[in-house]
Short mmCIF file of C-alpha atoms in Angstrom, two decimals:
data_model
loop_
_atom_site.label_atom_id
_atom_site.label_comp_id
_atom_site.label_asym_id
_atom_site.label_seq_id
_atom_site.Cartn_x
_atom_site.Cartn_y
_atom_site.Cartn_z
CA MET A 168 13.87 -43.30 -68.46
CA THR A 169 16.67 -41.91 -70.60
CA ILE A 170 16.71 -38.92 -72.98
CA GLY A 171 19.58 -39.06 -75.27
CA SER A 172 22.38 -39.81 -72.77
CA ILE A 173 20.52 -38.13 -69.93
CA ASP A 174 19.50 -40.84 -67.40
CA LEU A 175 16.50 -39.77 -65.37
CA GLY A 176 15.84 -43.04 -63.37
CA LYS A 177 12.84 -45.09 -63.05
CA ARG A 178 9.39 -43.30 -63.26
CA PRO A 179 10.84 -39.76 -63.13
CA VAL A 180 8.82 -36.88 -62.20
CA LEU A 181 9.70 -33.47 -64.03
CA LEU A 182 8.81 -29.82 -63.53
CA ALA A 183 6.96 -28.27 -66.26
CA PRO A 184 8.15 -24.88 -67.83
CA MET A 185 5.73 -21.92 -66.58
CA GLU A 186 6.16 -18.45 -67.45
CA ASP A 187 6.84 -16.14 -64.61
CA VAL A 188 7.09 -19.23 -62.20
CA THR A 189 9.89 -21.63 -63.20
CA ASP A 190 12.81 -18.95 -62.78
CA ALA A 191 16.22 -20.30 -61.41
CA SER A 192 15.30 -20.17 -57.77
CA PHE A 193 12.11 -22.14 -58.15
CA ARG A 194 13.98 -24.71 -60.41
CA ILE A 195 16.67 -25.31 -57.91
CA LEU A 196 14.01 -25.57 -55.10
CA CYS A 197 12.17 -28.24 -57.22
CA ARG A 198 15.37 -30.04 -57.98
CA GLU A 199 16.18 -30.09 -54.22
CA SER A 200 12.69 -31.42 -53.52
CA GLY A 201 13.05 -34.22 -55.87
CA ALA A 202 12.16 -33.19 -59.52
CA ALA A 203 14.15 -35.36 -61.88
CA MET A 204 14.56 -32.56 -64.53
CA VAL A 205 13.45 -29.01 -64.81
CA TYR A 206 12.95 -26.64 -67.67
CA THR A 207 13.41 -22.87 -68.19
CA GLU A 208 10.52 -20.51 -68.60
CA PHE A 209 9.53 -20.69 -72.17
CA ILE A 210 11.67 -18.32 -74.38
CA SER A 211 10.62 -16.57 -77.51
CA SER A 212 12.55 -17.57 -80.59
CA ASP A 213 12.19 -13.92 -82.01
CA GLY A 214 13.45 -12.43 -78.58
CA LEU A 215 16.62 -14.55 -78.79
CA ILE A 216 17.55 -13.82 -82.41
CA ARG A 217 17.03 -10.19 -81.60
CA ASP A 218 19.32 -10.41 -78.60
CA ALA A 219 16.57 -9.36 -76.15
CA VAL A 220 18.11 -8.94 -72.70
CA LYS A 221 15.21 -10.76 -70.91
CA ALA A 222 15.25 -13.67 -73.47
CA ILE A 223 18.91 -14.02 -73.18
CA ALA A 224 18.79 -13.95 -69.43
CA LYS A 225 16.19 -16.79 -69.34
CA MET A 226 18.80 -19.11 -70.81
CA LYS A 227 21.16 -18.69 -67.88
CA THR A 228 21.21 -21.84 -65.72
CA SER A 229 23.36 -23.49 -63.12
CA ASP A 230 24.85 -26.73 -62.19
CA GLU A 231 22.61 -27.06 -59.27
CA GLU A 232 19.49 -27.20 -61.79
CA ALA A 233 20.98 -29.80 -63.90
CA PRO A 234 19.90 -31.70 -65.83
CA ILE A 235 17.77 -28.82 -67.33
CA GLY A 236 16.06 -28.03 -70.76
CA ILE A 237 15.83 -24.78 -72.42
CA GLN A 238 12.30 -24.36 -73.91
CA ILE A 239 11.78 -22.16 -77.04
CA TYR A 240 8.56 -21.22 -78.95
CA GLY A 241 7.87 -19.50 -82.11
CA ASN A 242 6.17 -20.03 -85.65
CA ASP A 243 8.89 -19.07 -88.15
CA LEU A 244 11.06 -21.97 -89.04
CA ALA A 245 14.40 -19.85 -89.58
CA ALA A 246 13.80 -17.94 -86.31
CA MET A 247 13.41 -21.14 -84.55
CA VAL A 248 16.57 -22.87 -86.07
CA ASP A 249 18.63 -19.91 -84.94
CA ALA A 250 17.06 -19.78 -81.59
CA ALA A 251 17.72 -23.51 -81.09
CA LYS A 252 21.27 -23.05 -82.04
CA MET A 253 21.64 -20.21 -79.39
CA ALA A 254 19.88 -22.54 -76.87
CA ASP A 255 22.44 -25.34 -77.65
CA ARG A 256 25.11 -22.85 -77.03
CA ALA A 257 23.36 -21.36 -73.87
CA ALA A 258 26.55 -21.79 -71.55
CA GLU A 259 28.67 -19.61 -74.05
CA ILE A 260 26.03 -16.88 -74.66
CA ALA A 261 24.24 -16.58 -71.21
CA GLY A 262 26.70 -18.06 -68.98
CA GLY A 263 26.10 -20.91 -66.47
CA HIS A 264 25.58 -24.73 -66.94
CA GLY A 265 23.69 -24.27 -70.40
CA ALA A 266 21.15 -26.71 -71.72
CA ASP A 267 21.30 -30.38 -71.46
CA LEU A 268 18.33 -30.57 -74.09
CA VAL A 269 16.38 -28.13 -76.24
CA ASP A 270 12.65 -28.40 -75.79
CA ILE A 271 10.15 -27.05 -78.26
CA ASN A 272 6.91 -25.52 -76.85
CA PHE A 273 3.94 -26.64 -78.96
CA GLY A 274 1.68 -26.68 -75.99
CA CYS A 275 1.16 -23.11 -74.72
CA PRO A 276 -2.54 -22.11 -74.99
CA VAL A 277 -2.54 -18.56 -74.07
CA SER A 278 -3.99 -16.21 -76.68
CA LYS A 279 -0.75 -13.93 -77.11
CA ILE A 280 1.12 -17.01 -78.07
CA ALA A 281 -1.24 -19.45 -79.67
CA GLY A 282 -3.15 -16.69 -81.40
CA ARG A 283 -0.03 -15.86 -83.31
CA GLY A 284 0.42 -19.38 -84.49
CA ALA A 285 3.16 -20.44 -81.88
CA GLY A 286 2.74 -22.69 -78.90
CA SER A 287 -0.25 -24.93 -79.20
CA GLY A 288 -1.35 -22.67 -82.21
CA MET A 289 0.79 -25.02 -84.25
CA MET A 290 -1.81 -27.77 -83.80
CA LYS A 291 -3.58 -26.02 -86.73
CA ASP A 292 -0.64 -26.69 -88.96
CA PRO A 293 0.80 -30.06 -88.18
CA ASP A 294 2.90 -30.05 -91.28
CA LYS A 295 4.75 -26.65 -90.28
CA MET A 296 5.11 -28.17 -86.84
CA VAL A 297 6.87 -31.21 -88.01
CA ALA A 298 9.03 -29.27 -90.50
CA ILE A 299 10.07 -26.88 -87.76
CA THR A 300 10.84 -29.83 -85.50
CA LYS A 301 13.02 -31.44 -88.25
CA ALA A 302 14.98 -28.32 -88.88
CA VAL A 303 15.60 -27.97 -85.19
CA VAL A 304 16.71 -31.55 -84.74
CA GLU A 305 19.16 -31.24 -87.61
CA ALA A 306 20.70 -27.81 -86.39
CA VAL A 307 21.61 -28.86 -82.80
CA GLY A 308 23.80 -31.25 -81.11
CA LYS A 309 21.89 -31.76 -78.04
CA PRO A 310 18.62 -33.88 -77.75
CA VAL A 311 15.51 -32.15 -78.97
CA THR A 312 12.12 -32.82 -77.33
CA VAL A 313 8.64 -31.56 -77.95
CA LYS A 314 5.79 -30.61 -75.45
CA THR A 315 2.50 -30.42 -77.10
CA ARG A 316 -1.29 -31.15 -76.63
CA LEU A 317 -3.92 -33.55 -77.82
CA GLY A 318 -5.00 -31.18 -80.74
CA TRP A 319 -6.62 -27.84 -81.43
CA ASP A 320 -10.19 -28.77 -80.40
CA ASP A 321 -12.35 -31.90 -79.80
CA ASN A 322 -12.62 -32.25 -83.62
CA SER A 323 -8.84 -32.27 -84.30
CA LYS A 324 -7.26 -34.68 -81.80
CA ILE A 325 -4.40 -35.51 -83.94
CA ILE A 326 -1.85 -36.50 -81.17
CA VAL A 327 -1.52 -40.21 -81.97
CA GLU A 328 -0.59 -39.53 -85.55
CA LEU A 329 1.60 -36.40 -84.81
CA ALA A 330 3.62 -38.35 -82.15
CA GLU A 331 4.74 -40.84 -84.81
CA ARG A 332 5.75 -37.95 -87.29
CA LEU A 333 7.71 -36.06 -84.53
CA GLN A 334 9.44 -39.15 -83.62
CA ASP A 335 10.39 -39.94 -87.21
CA VAL A 336 12.02 -36.50 -87.64
CA GLY A 337 14.14 -37.33 -84.66
CA ILE A 338 12.80 -35.99 -81.12
CA GLN A 339 14.09 -37.95 -78.35
CA ALA A 340 11.14 -37.60 -75.95
CA LEU A 341 7.57 -36.25 -76.05
CA THR A 342 5.58 -34.58 -73.48
CA ILE A 343 1.77 -34.57 -73.93
CA HIS A 344 -0.61 -32.31 -71.92
CA GLY A 345 -3.95 -34.02 -71.90
CA ARG A 346 -6.10 -31.17 -73.09
CA THR A 347 -6.69 -29.48 -76.33
CA ARG A 348 -5.89 -25.78 -77.07
CA SER A 349 -9.57 -24.96 -77.04
CA GLN A 350 -9.88 -26.39 -73.38
CA MET A 351 -7.17 -24.11 -72.04
CA TYR A 352 -6.87 -25.40 -68.41
CA LYS A 353 -10.61 -26.06 -68.01
CA GLY A 354 -12.15 -29.50 -67.53
CA ASP A 355 -10.34 -32.56 -66.64
CA ALA A 356 -7.14 -33.71 -68.58
CA ASP A 357 -7.84 -36.77 -70.73
CA TRP A 358 -5.00 -39.08 -70.28
CA THR A 359 -6.61 -41.82 -72.61
CA LEU A 360 -4.94 -40.62 -75.78
CA ILE A 361 -1.60 -40.17 -73.88
CA GLY A 362 -1.83 -43.82 -73.04
CA GLU A 363 -2.68 -44.56 -76.61
CA VAL A 364 0.48 -42.80 -77.77
CA LYS A 365 2.53 -44.60 -75.19
CA ASN A 366 0.97 -47.91 -76.10
CA ASN A 367 1.57 -47.53 -79.98
CA PRO A 368 4.01 -50.23 -81.02
CA ARG A 369 5.60 -47.82 -83.45
CA MET A 370 6.59 -45.44 -80.58
CA LYS A 371 10.05 -46.09 -79.22
CA ILE A 372 10.94 -42.69 -77.53
CA PRO A 373 9.91 -41.95 -73.99
CA ILE A 374 6.34 -40.45 -73.57
CA ILE A 375 5.86 -38.08 -70.54
CA GLY A 376 2.21 -37.36 -69.49
CA ASN A 377 1.19 -33.99 -68.08
CA GLY A 378 -2.19 -32.52 -66.65
CA ASP A 379 -3.95 -32.58 -63.42
CA ILE A 380 -1.15 -34.38 -61.40
CA ASN A 381 -1.67 -32.64 -58.02
CA SER A 382 -0.89 -35.42 -55.67
CA ALA A 383 1.24 -38.34 -55.28
CA VAL A 384 -1.56 -40.90 -55.60
CA LYS A 385 -2.55 -39.44 -58.82
CA ALA A 386 0.99 -39.67 -60.03
CA GLY A 387 1.07 -43.31 -59.06
CA GLU A 388 -2.21 -43.94 -60.90
CA ALA A 389 -1.08 -42.26 -64.09
CA PHE A 390 2.11 -44.35 -64.24
CA ASP A 391 0.16 -47.56 -63.46
CA ARG A 392 -2.89 -47.05 -65.68
CA TYR A 393 -1.20 -45.39 -68.86
CA GLY A 394 2.21 -46.91 -68.68
CA VAL A 395 3.93 -43.49 -69.44
CA ASP A 396 7.77 -43.31 -68.93
CA GLY A 397 7.59 -40.02 -66.97
CA ILE A 398 5.22 -37.32 -65.46
CA MET A 399 5.55 -33.88 -65.62
CA VAL A 400 4.00 -31.69 -62.86
CA GLY A 401 3.09 -27.98 -63.72
CA ARG A 402 0.44 -25.86 -61.74
CA ALA A 403 0.37 -28.12 -58.82
CA SER A 404 4.02 -27.40 -58.01
CA PHE A 405 3.28 -23.58 -57.48
CA GLY A 406 3.16 -22.90 -53.73
CA HIS A 407 4.01 -26.70 -53.35
CA PRO A 408 7.54 -27.38 -54.61
CA TRP A 409 7.91 -30.35 -52.27
CA ILE A 410 5.35 -32.20 -54.25
CA PHE A 411 8.18 -33.74 -56.06
CA GLY A 412 9.47 -35.36 -52.81
CA GLU A 413 5.94 -36.51 -52.03
CA ILE A 414 5.45 -38.22 -55.34
CA ARG A 415 9.15 -39.73 -55.28
CA HIS A 416 8.37 -41.09 -51.62
CA TYR A 417 5.05 -42.59 -52.83
CA LEU A 418 6.28 -44.06 -55.88
CA ASP A 419 9.31 -45.90 -54.08
CA THR A 420 7.37 -46.83 -50.90
CA GLY A 421 3.65 -46.88 -51.65
CA GLU A 422 3.10 -44.65 -48.76
CA GLU A 423 1.95 -41.02 -48.57
CA LEU A 424 3.71 -38.51 -46.56
CA PRO A 425 1.73 -36.36 -44.35
CA PRO A 426 1.36 -32.63 -45.41
CA MET A 427 4.44 -30.41 -44.58
CA SER A 428 4.08 -28.56 -41.33
CA VAL A 429 3.86 -24.82 -41.36
CA ARG A 430 7.30 -24.46 -39.83
CA ASP A 431 8.88 -26.51 -42.45
CA ARG A 432 6.95 -24.55 -45.06
CA VAL A 433 8.42 -21.29 -43.54
CA ALA A 434 11.89 -22.90 -43.64
CA LEU A 435 11.42 -23.74 -47.48
CA ALA A 436 10.17 -20.14 -48.05
CA LYS A 437 13.21 -18.66 -46.46
CA ARG A 438 15.27 -20.86 -48.64
CA HIS A 439 13.41 -19.81 -51.73
CA LEU A 440 13.75 -16.10 -50.80
CA SER A 441 17.40 -16.54 -50.17
CA LEU A 442 17.95 -18.00 -53.50
CA SER A 443 15.83 -15.31 -55.31
CA LEU A 444 17.93 -12.61 -53.62
CA ASP A 445 21.12 -13.96 -54.38
CA LEU A 446 20.21 -14.52 -58.20
CA LYS A 447 18.23 -11.44 -58.66
CA GLY A 448 19.04 -8.91 -56.11
CA PRO A 449 17.00 -7.14 -53.24
CA VAL A 450 14.55 -5.42 -55.41
CA THR A 451 13.72 -7.89 -58.27
CA GLY A 452 14.35 -10.83 -55.81
CA VAL A 453 11.68 -9.67 -53.54
CA TYR A 454 9.33 -8.37 -56.11
CA GLU A 455 9.23 -11.83 -57.87
CA MET A 456 8.90 -13.73 -54.76
CA ARG A 457 5.53 -12.20 -54.11
CA ARG A 458 3.77 -14.41 -56.45
CA HIS A 459 5.15 -17.45 -54.55
CA LEU A 460 5.13 -16.53 -50.76
CA SER A 461 1.55 -16.38 -49.87
CA CYS A 462 0.76 -19.60 -51.80
CA TYR A 463 2.99 -21.63 -49.33
CA PHE A 464 0.44 -20.79 -46.67
CA LYS A 465 -2.76 -20.83 -48.71
CA GLY A 466 -5.66 -22.10 -46.39
CA LEU A 467 -4.15 -20.82 -43.01
CA PRO A 468 -7.05 -19.21 -40.91
CA GLU A 469 -7.12 -15.53 -40.11
CA PHE A 470 -4.21 -14.98 -42.55
CA LYS A 471 -5.44 -12.32 -44.75
CA ASP A 472 -3.64 -9.30 -43.12
CA THR A 473 -0.42 -11.40 -42.94
CA ARG A 474 -0.68 -12.21 -46.57
CA ILE A 475 -1.08 -8.62 -47.49
CA ARG A 476 2.03 -7.80 -45.69
CA LEU A 477 3.84 -10.86 -47.51
CA VAL A 478 2.86 -9.46 -50.94
CA THR A 479 3.67 -5.81 -50.24
CA GLU A 480 6.66 -5.62 -48.13
CA LYS A 481 9.85 -4.49 -49.89
CA ASP A 482 12.55 -5.10 -47.23
CA PRO A 483 14.14 -8.61 -47.27
CA GLU A 484 14.93 -8.65 -43.64
CA GLU A 485 11.30 -7.76 -42.84
CA LEU A 486 9.95 -10.47 -45.01
CA VAL A 487 12.09 -12.80 -43.00
CA ARG A 488 10.62 -11.43 -39.85
CA ILE A 489 7.08 -11.89 -41.29
CA LEU A 490 8.04 -15.37 -42.06
CA ASP A 491 9.13 -16.05 -38.43
CA TYR A 492 5.93 -14.53 -37.17
CA ILE A 493 3.90 -17.00 -39.27
CA ALA A 494 6.01 -20.11 -37.94
CA ASP A 495 5.34 -18.71 -34.20
CA ARG A 496 1.65 -17.83 -34.93
CA TRP A 497 0.62 -20.94 -37.03
CA GLY A 498 3.45 -23.37 -36.38
CA GLU A 499 1.05 -26.10 -35.16
CA ALA A 500 -1.75 -25.61 -37.47
CA GLU A 501 -2.75 -28.43 -39.67
CA LEU A 502 -2.77 -27.42 -43.40
CA GLU A 503 -3.62 -29.35 -46.46
CA ASN A 504 -1.25 -29.03 -49.55
CA PRO A 505 -2.32 -26.41 -52.10
CA VAL A 506 -3.78 -27.97 -55.35
CA GLY A 507 -3.02 -26.23 -58.47
CA VAL A 508 -2.97 -22.77 -57.28
CA TYR A 509 -1.31 -21.31 -60.36
CA GLY A 510 -4.05 -19.56 -62.11
CA LEU A 511 -3.02 -20.00 -65.79
#
């Protein structure tokens, strides 16, 4: 599968952008684990054009993460165009590797975004969605892609026609989450319309499916049943970044890997912590690791007290000692992989 000149290989598996999750340390870890491509946390177009420090910082990427997409959201055409131009120049503005593509978020369902007409709130105004997309495509030199949903609700599943319109204004790939905005993350993702978009003879761009892929077997079934060009994994990667390696192994060999051992999870958690400390310093680096650390070990018996220590400890060296204790105490325990532990 290629997006513009970006070759992601056969049946690639991509990391979905997730606010407060897919920071640089997590992105690097997922790339190392087998993700073919990663995306930044979604960035407000209004924040970028106001030069908000947090928004600018989110654009900083590294060569270790590449290929990487910078994802922006908003509902004002002029602001989205200006933000897209900034994302296109991210290496110059924020430093680092920059963006390999610019992705538009028309899929986020949370009220503070969709309720203001951005994210999946755009599903209520497809004409405006298409107009913004066209303007962004014309404004930047890098490939532009879109991530969206099936529609606003069960009575307005517009994705088949919308996909054609977005393709016609120049996007170079489309990611579809198999739920409506009204569903949020409830119920099962419906991949039938994703398959219908992919099998539409008018569609020439890559179609990437998203929703409920929480195992290697499900990923294989999605490729085989719906014919998508790629798959995007979101919530199932939280506390489970090695899922990309598991899926890649299954797609290449037809065999499932056993769940990662507790000792290996400890080693990966240490790697994650080290990246977070290097990138954000000891205070922020430790604080922002709290949302990740306990999820590596979800399901361990008699783990409550240790989990509390993991999510309250401030000293990086003591955190490493706690992780070593986990390896010694539970190193031989059998532990299933977490499934969709990110509570969006």
